[in-house]
Every structure is written in C-alpha cells, then in structure tokens.
PDB file of C-alpha atoms in Angstrom:
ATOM      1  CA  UNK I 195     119.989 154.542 -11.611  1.00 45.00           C
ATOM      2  CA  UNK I 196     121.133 153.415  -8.139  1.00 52.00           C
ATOM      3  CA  UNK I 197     119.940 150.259  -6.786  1.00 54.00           C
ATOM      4  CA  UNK I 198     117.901 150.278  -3.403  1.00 54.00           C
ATOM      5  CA  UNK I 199     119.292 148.515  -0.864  1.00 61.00           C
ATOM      6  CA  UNK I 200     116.650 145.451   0.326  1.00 62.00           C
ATOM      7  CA  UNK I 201     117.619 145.977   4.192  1.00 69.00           C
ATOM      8  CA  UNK I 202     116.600 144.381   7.130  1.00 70.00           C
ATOM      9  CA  UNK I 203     113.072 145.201   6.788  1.00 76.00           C
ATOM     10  CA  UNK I 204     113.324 143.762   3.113  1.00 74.00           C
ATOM     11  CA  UNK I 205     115.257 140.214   3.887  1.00 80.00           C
ATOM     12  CA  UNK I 206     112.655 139.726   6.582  1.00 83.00           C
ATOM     13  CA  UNK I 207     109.897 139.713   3.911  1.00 82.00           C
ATOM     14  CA  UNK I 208     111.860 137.793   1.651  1.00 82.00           C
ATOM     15  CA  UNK I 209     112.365 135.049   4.227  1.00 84.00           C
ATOM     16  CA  UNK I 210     108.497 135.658   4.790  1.00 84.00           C
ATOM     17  CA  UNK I 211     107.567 135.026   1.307  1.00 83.00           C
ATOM     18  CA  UNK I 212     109.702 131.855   1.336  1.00 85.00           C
ATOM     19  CA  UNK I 213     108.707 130.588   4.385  1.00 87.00           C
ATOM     20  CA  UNK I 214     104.893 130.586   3.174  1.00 86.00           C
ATOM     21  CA  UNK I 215     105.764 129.491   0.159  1.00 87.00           C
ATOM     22  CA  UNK I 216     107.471 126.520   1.499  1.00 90.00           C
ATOM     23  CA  UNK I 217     104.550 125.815   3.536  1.00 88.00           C
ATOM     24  CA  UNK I 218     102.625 126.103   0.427  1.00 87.00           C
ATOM     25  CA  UNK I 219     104.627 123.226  -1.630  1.00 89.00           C
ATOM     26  CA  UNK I 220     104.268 120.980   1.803  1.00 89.00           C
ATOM     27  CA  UNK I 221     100.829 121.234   2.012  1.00 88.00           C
ATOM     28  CA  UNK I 222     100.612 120.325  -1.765  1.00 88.00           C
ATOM     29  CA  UNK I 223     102.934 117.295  -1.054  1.00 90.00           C
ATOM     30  CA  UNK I 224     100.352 116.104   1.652  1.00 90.00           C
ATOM     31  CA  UNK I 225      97.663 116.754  -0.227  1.00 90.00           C
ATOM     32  CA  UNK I 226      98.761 113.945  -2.992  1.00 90.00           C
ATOM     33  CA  UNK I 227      99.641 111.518   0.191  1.00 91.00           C
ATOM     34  CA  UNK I 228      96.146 112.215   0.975  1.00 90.00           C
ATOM     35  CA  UNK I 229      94.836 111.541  -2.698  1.00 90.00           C
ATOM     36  CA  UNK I 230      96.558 107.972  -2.498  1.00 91.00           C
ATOM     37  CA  UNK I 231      95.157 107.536   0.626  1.00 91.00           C
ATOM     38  CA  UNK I 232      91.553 108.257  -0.274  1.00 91.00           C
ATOM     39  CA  UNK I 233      92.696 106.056  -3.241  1.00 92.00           C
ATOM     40  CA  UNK I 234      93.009 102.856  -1.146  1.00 91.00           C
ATOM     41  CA  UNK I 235      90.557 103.631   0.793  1.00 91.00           C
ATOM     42  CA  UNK I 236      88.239 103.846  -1.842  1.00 90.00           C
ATOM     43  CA  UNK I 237      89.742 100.585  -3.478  1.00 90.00           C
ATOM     44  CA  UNK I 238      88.671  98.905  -0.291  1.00 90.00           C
ATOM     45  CA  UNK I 239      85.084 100.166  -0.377  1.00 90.00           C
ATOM     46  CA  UNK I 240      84.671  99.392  -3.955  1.00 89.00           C
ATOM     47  CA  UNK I 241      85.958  95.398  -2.775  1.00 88.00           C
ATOM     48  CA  UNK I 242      83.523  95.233  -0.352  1.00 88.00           C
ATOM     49  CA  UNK I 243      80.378  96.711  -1.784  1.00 88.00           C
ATOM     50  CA  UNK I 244      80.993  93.779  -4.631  1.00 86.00           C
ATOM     51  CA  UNK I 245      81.403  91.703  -1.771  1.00 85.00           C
ATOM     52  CA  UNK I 246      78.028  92.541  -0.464  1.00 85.00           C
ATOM     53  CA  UNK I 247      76.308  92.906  -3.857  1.00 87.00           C
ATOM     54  CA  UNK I 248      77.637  88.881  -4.071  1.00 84.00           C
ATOM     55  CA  UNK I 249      75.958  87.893  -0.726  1.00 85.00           C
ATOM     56  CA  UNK I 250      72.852  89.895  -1.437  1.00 87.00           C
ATOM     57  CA  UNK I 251      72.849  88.337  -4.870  1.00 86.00           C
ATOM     58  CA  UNK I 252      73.511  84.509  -2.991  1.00 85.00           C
ATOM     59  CA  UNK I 253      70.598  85.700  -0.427  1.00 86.00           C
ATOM     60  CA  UNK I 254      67.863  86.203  -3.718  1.00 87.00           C
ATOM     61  CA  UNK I 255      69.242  83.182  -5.512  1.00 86.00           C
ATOM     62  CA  UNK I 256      68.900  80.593  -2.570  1.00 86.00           C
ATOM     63  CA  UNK I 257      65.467  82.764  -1.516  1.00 84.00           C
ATOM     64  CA  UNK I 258      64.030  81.914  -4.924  1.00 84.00           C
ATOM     65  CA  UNK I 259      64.915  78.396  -5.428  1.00 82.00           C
ATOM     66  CA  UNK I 260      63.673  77.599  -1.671  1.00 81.00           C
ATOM     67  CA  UNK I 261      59.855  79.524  -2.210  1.00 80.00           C
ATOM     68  CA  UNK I 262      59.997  77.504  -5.653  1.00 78.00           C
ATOM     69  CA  UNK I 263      60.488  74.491  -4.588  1.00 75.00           C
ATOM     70  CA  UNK I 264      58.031  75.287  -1.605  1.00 73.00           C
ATOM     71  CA  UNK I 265      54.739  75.863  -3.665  1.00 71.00           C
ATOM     72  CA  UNK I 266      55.784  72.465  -6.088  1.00 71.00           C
ATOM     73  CA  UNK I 267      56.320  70.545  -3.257  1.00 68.00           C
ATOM     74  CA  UNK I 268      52.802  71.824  -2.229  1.00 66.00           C
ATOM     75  CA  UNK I 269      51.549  70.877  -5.524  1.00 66.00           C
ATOM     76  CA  UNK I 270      53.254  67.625  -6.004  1.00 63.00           C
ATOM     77  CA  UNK I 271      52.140  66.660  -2.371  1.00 64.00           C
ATOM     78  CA  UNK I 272      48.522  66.969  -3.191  1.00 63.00           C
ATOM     79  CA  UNK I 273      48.434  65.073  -6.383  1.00 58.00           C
ATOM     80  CA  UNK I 274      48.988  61.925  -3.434  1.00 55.00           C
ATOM     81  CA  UNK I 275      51.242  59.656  -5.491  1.00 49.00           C
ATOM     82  CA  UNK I 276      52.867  56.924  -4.381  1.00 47.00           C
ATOM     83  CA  UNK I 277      55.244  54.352  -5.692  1.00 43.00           C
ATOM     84  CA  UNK I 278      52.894  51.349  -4.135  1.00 44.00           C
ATOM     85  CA  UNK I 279      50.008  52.314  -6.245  1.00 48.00           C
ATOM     86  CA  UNK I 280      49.207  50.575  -9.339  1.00 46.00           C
ATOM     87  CA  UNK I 281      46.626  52.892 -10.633  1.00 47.00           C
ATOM     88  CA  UNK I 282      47.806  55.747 -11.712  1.00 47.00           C
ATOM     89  CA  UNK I 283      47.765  57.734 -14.937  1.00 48.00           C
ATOM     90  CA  UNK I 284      51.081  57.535 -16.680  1.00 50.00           C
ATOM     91  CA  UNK I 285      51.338  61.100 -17.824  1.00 54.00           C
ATOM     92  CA  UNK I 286      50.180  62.707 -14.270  1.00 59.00           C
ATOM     93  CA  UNK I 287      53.030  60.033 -12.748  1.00 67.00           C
ATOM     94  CA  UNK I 288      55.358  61.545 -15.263  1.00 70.00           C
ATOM     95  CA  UNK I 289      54.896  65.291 -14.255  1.00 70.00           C
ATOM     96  CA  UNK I 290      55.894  64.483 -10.717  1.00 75.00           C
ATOM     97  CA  UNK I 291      58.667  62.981 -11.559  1.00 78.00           C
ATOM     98  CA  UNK I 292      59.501  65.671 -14.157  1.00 78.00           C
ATOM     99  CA  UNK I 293      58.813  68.634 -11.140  1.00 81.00           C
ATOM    100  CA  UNK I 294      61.031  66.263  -8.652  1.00 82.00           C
ATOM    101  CA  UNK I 295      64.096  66.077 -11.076  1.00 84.00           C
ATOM    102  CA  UNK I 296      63.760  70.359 -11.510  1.00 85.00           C
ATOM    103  CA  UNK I 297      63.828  70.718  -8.310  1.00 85.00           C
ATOM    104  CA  UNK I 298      66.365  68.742  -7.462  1.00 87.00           C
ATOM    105  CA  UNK I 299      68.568  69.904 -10.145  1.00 88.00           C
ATOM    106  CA  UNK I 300      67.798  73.601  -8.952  1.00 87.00           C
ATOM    107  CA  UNK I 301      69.669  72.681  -5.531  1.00 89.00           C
ATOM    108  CA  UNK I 302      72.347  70.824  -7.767  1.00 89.00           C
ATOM    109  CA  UNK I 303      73.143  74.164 -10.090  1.00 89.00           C
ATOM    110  CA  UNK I 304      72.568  76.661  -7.034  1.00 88.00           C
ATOM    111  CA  UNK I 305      75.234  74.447  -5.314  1.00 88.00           C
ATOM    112  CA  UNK I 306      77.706  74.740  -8.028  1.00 88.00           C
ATOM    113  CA  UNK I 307      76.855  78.585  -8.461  1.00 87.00           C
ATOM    114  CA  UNK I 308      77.846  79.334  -5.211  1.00 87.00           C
ATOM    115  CA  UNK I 309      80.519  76.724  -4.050  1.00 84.00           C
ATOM    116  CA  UNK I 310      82.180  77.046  -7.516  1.00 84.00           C
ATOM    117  CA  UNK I 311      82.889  80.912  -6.958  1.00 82.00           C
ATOM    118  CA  UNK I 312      86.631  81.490  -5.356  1.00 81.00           C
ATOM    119  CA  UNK I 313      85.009  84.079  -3.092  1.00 79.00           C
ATOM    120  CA  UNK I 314      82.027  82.618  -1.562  1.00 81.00           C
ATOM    121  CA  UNK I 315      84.836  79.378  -1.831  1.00 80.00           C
ATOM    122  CA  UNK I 316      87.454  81.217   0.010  1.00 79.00           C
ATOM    123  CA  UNK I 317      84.557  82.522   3.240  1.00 80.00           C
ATOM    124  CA  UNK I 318      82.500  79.052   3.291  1.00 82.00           C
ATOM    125  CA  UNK I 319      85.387  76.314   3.298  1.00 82.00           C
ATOM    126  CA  UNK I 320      85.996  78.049   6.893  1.00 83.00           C
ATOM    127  CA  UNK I 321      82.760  77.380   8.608  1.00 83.00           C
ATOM    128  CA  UNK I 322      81.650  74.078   9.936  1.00 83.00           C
ATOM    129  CA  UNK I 323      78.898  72.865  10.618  1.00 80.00           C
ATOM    130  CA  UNK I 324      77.478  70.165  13.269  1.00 77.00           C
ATOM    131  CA  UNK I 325      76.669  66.915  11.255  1.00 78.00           C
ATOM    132  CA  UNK I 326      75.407  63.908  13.080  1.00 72.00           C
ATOM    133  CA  UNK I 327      76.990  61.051  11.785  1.00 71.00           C
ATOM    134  CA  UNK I 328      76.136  57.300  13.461  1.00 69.00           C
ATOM    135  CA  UNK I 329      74.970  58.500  16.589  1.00 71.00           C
ATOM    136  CA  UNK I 330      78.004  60.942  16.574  1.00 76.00           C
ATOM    137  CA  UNK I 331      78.253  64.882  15.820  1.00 79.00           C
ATOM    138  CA  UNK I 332      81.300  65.769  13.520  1.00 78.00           C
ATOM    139  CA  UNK I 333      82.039  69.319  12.465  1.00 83.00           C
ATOM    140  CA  UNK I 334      82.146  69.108   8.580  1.00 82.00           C
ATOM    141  CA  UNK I 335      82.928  72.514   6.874  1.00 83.00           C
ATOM    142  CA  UNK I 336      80.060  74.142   4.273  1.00 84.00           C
ATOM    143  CA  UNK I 337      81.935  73.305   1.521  1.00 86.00           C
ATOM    144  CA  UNK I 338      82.478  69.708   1.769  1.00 86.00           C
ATOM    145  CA  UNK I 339      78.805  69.146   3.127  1.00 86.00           C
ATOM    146  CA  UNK I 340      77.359  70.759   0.220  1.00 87.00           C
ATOM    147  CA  UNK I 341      79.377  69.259  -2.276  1.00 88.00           C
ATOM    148  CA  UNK I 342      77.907  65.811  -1.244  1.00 88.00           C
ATOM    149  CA  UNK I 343      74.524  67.374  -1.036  1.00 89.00           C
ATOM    150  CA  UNK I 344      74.964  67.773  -4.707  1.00 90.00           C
ATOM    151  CA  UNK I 345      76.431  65.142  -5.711  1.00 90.00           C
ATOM    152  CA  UNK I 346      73.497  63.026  -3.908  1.00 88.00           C
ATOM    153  CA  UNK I 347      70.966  65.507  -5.292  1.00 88.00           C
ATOM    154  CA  UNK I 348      72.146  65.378  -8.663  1.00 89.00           C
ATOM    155  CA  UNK I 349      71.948  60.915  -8.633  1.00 88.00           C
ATOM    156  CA  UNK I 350      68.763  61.407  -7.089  1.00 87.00           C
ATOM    157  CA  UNK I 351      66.935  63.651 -10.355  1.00 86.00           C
ATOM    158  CA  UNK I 352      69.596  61.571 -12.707  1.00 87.00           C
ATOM    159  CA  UNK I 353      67.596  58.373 -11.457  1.00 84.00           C
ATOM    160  CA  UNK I 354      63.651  59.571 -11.812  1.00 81.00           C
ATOM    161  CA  UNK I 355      64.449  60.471 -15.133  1.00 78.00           C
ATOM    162  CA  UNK I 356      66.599  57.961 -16.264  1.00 78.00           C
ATOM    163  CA  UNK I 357      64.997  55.663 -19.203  1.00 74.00           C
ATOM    164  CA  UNK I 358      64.237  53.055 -18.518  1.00 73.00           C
ATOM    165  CA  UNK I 359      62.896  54.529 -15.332  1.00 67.00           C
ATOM    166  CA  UNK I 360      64.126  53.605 -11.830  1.00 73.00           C
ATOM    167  CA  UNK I 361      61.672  52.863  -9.153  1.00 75.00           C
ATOM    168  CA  UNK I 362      61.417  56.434  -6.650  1.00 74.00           C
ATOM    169  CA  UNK I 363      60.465  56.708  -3.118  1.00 79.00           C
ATOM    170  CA  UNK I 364      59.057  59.828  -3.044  1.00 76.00           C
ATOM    171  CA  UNK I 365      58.945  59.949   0.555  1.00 80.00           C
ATOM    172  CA  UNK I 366      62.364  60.125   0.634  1.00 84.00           C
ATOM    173  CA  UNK I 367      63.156  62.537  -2.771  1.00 83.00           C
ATOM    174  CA  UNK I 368      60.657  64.977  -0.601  1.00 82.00           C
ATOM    175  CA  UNK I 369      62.665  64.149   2.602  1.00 85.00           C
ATOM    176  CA  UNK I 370      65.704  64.799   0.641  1.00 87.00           C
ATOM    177  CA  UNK I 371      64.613  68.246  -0.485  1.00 85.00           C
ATOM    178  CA  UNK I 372      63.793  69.131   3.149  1.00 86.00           C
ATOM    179  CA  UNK I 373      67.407  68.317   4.087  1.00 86.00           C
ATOM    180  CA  UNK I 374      68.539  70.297   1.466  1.00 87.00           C
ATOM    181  CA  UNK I 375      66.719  73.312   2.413  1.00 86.00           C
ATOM    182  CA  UNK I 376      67.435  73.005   6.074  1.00 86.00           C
ATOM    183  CA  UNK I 377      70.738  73.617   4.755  1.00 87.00           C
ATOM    184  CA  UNK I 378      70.112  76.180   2.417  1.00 88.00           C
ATOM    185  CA  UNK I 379      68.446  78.508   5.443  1.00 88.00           C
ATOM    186  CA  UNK I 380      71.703  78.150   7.044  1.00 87.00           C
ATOM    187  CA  UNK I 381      73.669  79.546   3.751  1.00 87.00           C
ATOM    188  CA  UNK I 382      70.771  82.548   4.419  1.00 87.00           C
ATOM    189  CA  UNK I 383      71.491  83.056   7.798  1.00 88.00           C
ATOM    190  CA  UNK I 384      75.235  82.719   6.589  1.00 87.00           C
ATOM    191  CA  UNK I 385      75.071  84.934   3.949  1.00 87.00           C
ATOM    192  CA  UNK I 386      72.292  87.796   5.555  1.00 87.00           C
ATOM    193  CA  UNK I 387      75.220  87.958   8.500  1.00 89.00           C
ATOM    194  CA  UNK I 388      78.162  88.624   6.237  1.00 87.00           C
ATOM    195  CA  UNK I 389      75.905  91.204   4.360  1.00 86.00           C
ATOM    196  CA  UNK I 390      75.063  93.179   7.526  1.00 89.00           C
ATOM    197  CA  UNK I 391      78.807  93.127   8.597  1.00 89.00           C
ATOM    198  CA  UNK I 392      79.843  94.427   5.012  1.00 89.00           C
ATOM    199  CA  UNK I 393      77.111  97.061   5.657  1.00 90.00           C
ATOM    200  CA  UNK I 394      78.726  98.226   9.036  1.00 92.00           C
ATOM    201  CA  UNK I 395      81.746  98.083   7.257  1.00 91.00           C
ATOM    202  CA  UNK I 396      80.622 100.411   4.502  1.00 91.00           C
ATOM    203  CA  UNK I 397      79.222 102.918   6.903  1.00 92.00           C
ATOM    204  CA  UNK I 398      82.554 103.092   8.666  1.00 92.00           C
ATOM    205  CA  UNK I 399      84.686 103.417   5.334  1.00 92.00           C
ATOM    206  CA  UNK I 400      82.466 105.979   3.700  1.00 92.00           C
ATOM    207  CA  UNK I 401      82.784 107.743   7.313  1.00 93.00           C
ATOM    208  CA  UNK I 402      86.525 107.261   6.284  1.00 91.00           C
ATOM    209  CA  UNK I 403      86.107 109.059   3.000  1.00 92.00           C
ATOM    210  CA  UNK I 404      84.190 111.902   3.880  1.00 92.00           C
ATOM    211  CA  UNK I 405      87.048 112.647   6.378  1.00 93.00           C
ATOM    212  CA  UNK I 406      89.874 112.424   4.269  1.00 91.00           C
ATOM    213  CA  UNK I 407      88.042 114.465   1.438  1.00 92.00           C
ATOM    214  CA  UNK I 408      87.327 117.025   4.195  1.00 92.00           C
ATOM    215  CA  UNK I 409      90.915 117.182   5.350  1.00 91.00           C
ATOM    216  CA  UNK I 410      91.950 117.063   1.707  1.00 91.00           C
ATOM    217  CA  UNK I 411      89.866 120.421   1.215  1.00 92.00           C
ATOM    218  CA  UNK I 412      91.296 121.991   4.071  1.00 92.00           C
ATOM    219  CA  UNK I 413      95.035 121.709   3.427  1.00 91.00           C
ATOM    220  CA  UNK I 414      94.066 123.077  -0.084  1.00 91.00           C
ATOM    221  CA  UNK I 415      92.660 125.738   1.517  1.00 92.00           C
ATOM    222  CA  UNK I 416      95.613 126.565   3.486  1.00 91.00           C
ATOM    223  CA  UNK I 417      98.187 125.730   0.971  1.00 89.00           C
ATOM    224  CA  UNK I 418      95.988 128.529  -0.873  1.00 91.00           C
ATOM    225  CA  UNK I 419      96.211 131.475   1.336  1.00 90.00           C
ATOM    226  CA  UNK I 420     100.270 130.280   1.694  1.00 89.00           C
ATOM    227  CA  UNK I 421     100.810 131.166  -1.360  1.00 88.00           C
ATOM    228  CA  UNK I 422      98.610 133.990  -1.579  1.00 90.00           C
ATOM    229  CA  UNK I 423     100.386 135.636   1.835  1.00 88.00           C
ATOM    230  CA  UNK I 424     103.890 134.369  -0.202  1.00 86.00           C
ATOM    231  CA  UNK I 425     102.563 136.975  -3.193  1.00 87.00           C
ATOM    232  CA  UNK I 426     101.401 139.032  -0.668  1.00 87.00           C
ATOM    233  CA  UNK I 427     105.066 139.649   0.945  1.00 82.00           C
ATOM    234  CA  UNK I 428     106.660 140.114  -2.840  1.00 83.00           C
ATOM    235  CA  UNK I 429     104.162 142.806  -3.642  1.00 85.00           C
ATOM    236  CA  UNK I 430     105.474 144.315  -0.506  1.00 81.00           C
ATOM    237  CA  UNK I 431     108.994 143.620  -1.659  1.00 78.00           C
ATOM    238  CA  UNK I 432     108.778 145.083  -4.885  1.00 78.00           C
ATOM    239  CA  UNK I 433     106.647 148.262  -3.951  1.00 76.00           C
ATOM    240  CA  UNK I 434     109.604 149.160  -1.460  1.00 71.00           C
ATOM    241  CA  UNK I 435     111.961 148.093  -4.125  1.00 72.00           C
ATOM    242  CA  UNK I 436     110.339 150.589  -6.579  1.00 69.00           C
ATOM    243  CA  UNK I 437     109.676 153.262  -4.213  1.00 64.00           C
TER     244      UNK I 437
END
C-alpha cells in the first residue's frame, strides 16, 4: 500500500499542532511559576494573620488586667485604709495588701508575657516614648521603660507581702498602678494600630490571592483548548492521511 504524501496542506497542520502544543506546555510552565507565587504569597498572609492574632491577643490580655485592676482598686479604695491608722482589723488590713500584691504582680507577669516574646520584642524595642526625667523629657524606648516598670512593680508586691511585713504607702502602691496603666493604654493604642495596619494589609494580600488564583484559572483554561486545537489539527492530519 502506497504511502500518502503529507503535502503542503499537511506540514502546515503539523506545524499547527506543534505550535499549540507548544503553547500548551508554556502555559503549564507559567502556571507552576504562578503556584509558587500564590505560595509566597500565601506564606506572607499566613505571617501576618499570626501577627495580628498576637496583637489582638496583647489587646484582650492588657484589656483584662487593666478593667481588673479597675473594679479592685474601686474596692480597695473604699475599704479607706491607711498606713497612719492604728485601728484597724488585722485580717481586713491583710486582704488589701493581699489584692495590692495581685495586682501588682498581674502588671509584673503581663510585662514579661509581652516584652519576653521575640516578636512583640523585635516591634516595641523601636518605639520611644517621652519620659520626663528631672525636669527634662528623654525619649526612652517601650522596652526598656517597661522593663523597669516591672522590675519596680514586682519590689513593690515583693515588699507588702514580705514577712515580717514592710510598712506600705498605699497612696503611692495606688499611684503606682495608675502609672502603670497610663502605660499600658499606650501598649493598646500601640497594639489596636498595628492590628488595623495588619488588617489593611490582609485585605490587600487576599486581594493578591484572588488575582493570582484567577489568572491561574485562566492560563489553565487556555493551556486547555491548546491542546485540545493541537488534537484537533492531528485528527485533521490523520483523516487526510487515511483518506
């Protein structure tokens, strides 16, 4: 049986077939570039989303220990102790001091929570903040003024419950927690800002997803009816081939 000769009808589809076929394998090839892509990408969203679960998670933390210490200092305030007065029932003088060391000792381990993580380490050793300092305002970063907010809050509770027992101002252990949560609504402020920024930045990366997963889907599609036209020219082929 004699062989049909392809011709130039039949190298033109051949080259057709390969041509879509080629275009077929390149769209394939960009479609794994894009996979990578949308890898990273989605690397970087999963980074900041724990980033932002960490400051929401800082926000409720420092939220709860400042309304806490709130409604005890309301209590404690209107039991009306003081250190000058000789009158006063040992145990009732013992639960303030017992509610004072908590509360203290709340600010001391919220500290440490926060300040001792190397992410909320890394973002707050680069802020500063305004501290007056004899009659003189020096920029003192987060990290360093917390650390001695600590360390004074923590020889502050050490000392009303130390046995024997060391005489306490309570003016100033109630001053003291003030100062301390002046501080903490700045850590808020600090922390509700970074939240709404990881937000934004969330939006914009998910934006960022959709896209690539859209573009993704479309080169698939096209890399698709490539080969399917590539098929398409064979059949041709081979039917004039077999005619």
């Amino acid at each position: 049986m004699r062989r049909k000769k392809l011709g130039f009808f039949g190298i033109i589809i051949i080259i057709c077939a390969g041509f879509f076929q080629l275009i077929s394998l390149s769209l394939d090839q960009a479609v794994i570039q894009i996979e990578d892509k949308y890898r990273v990408v989605q690397e970087r969203n999963s980074k900041i989303l724990e980033d932002q679960n960490s400051a929401l998670s800082n926000n409720r933390k420092i939220g709860q220990i400042i309304r806490s210490a709130s409604f005890q200092l309301f209590v404690l305030s209107s039991l009306n102790l003081r250190q000058q007065e000789q009158n006063v029932e040992i145990d009732l003088k013992s639960t303030k001091d017992h509610f004072y060391a908590k509360i203290l000792m709340s600010h001391v381990i919220i500290i440490q929570d926060i300040f001792f993580d190397e992410t909320n380490k890394s973002l707050l050793c680069q802020k500063f903040l305004d501290i007056k300092k004899n009659d003189k305002i020096e920029k003192v970063s987060f990290c360093d003024h917390f650390i001695n907010i600590e360390k004074a809050s923590y020889s502050i509770s050490q000392s009303i419950v130390a046995d024997p027992p060391v005489p306490v101002d309570y003016n100033y252990v109630q001053y003291l927690i003030r100062y301390n949560e002046s501080y903490f609504n700045q850590l808020l402020e600090f922390f509700g800002k970074t939240e709404n920024e990881l937000t934004d930045q969330l939006y914009k990366i998910n934006i960022e997803l959709y896209n690539i997963n859209q573009r993704k889907q479309l080169f698939l599609l096209f890399s698709m009816i490539s080969q399917l036209l590539s098929f398409l020219f064979l059949l041709v082929l081979f039917r004039r081939i077999l005619k």
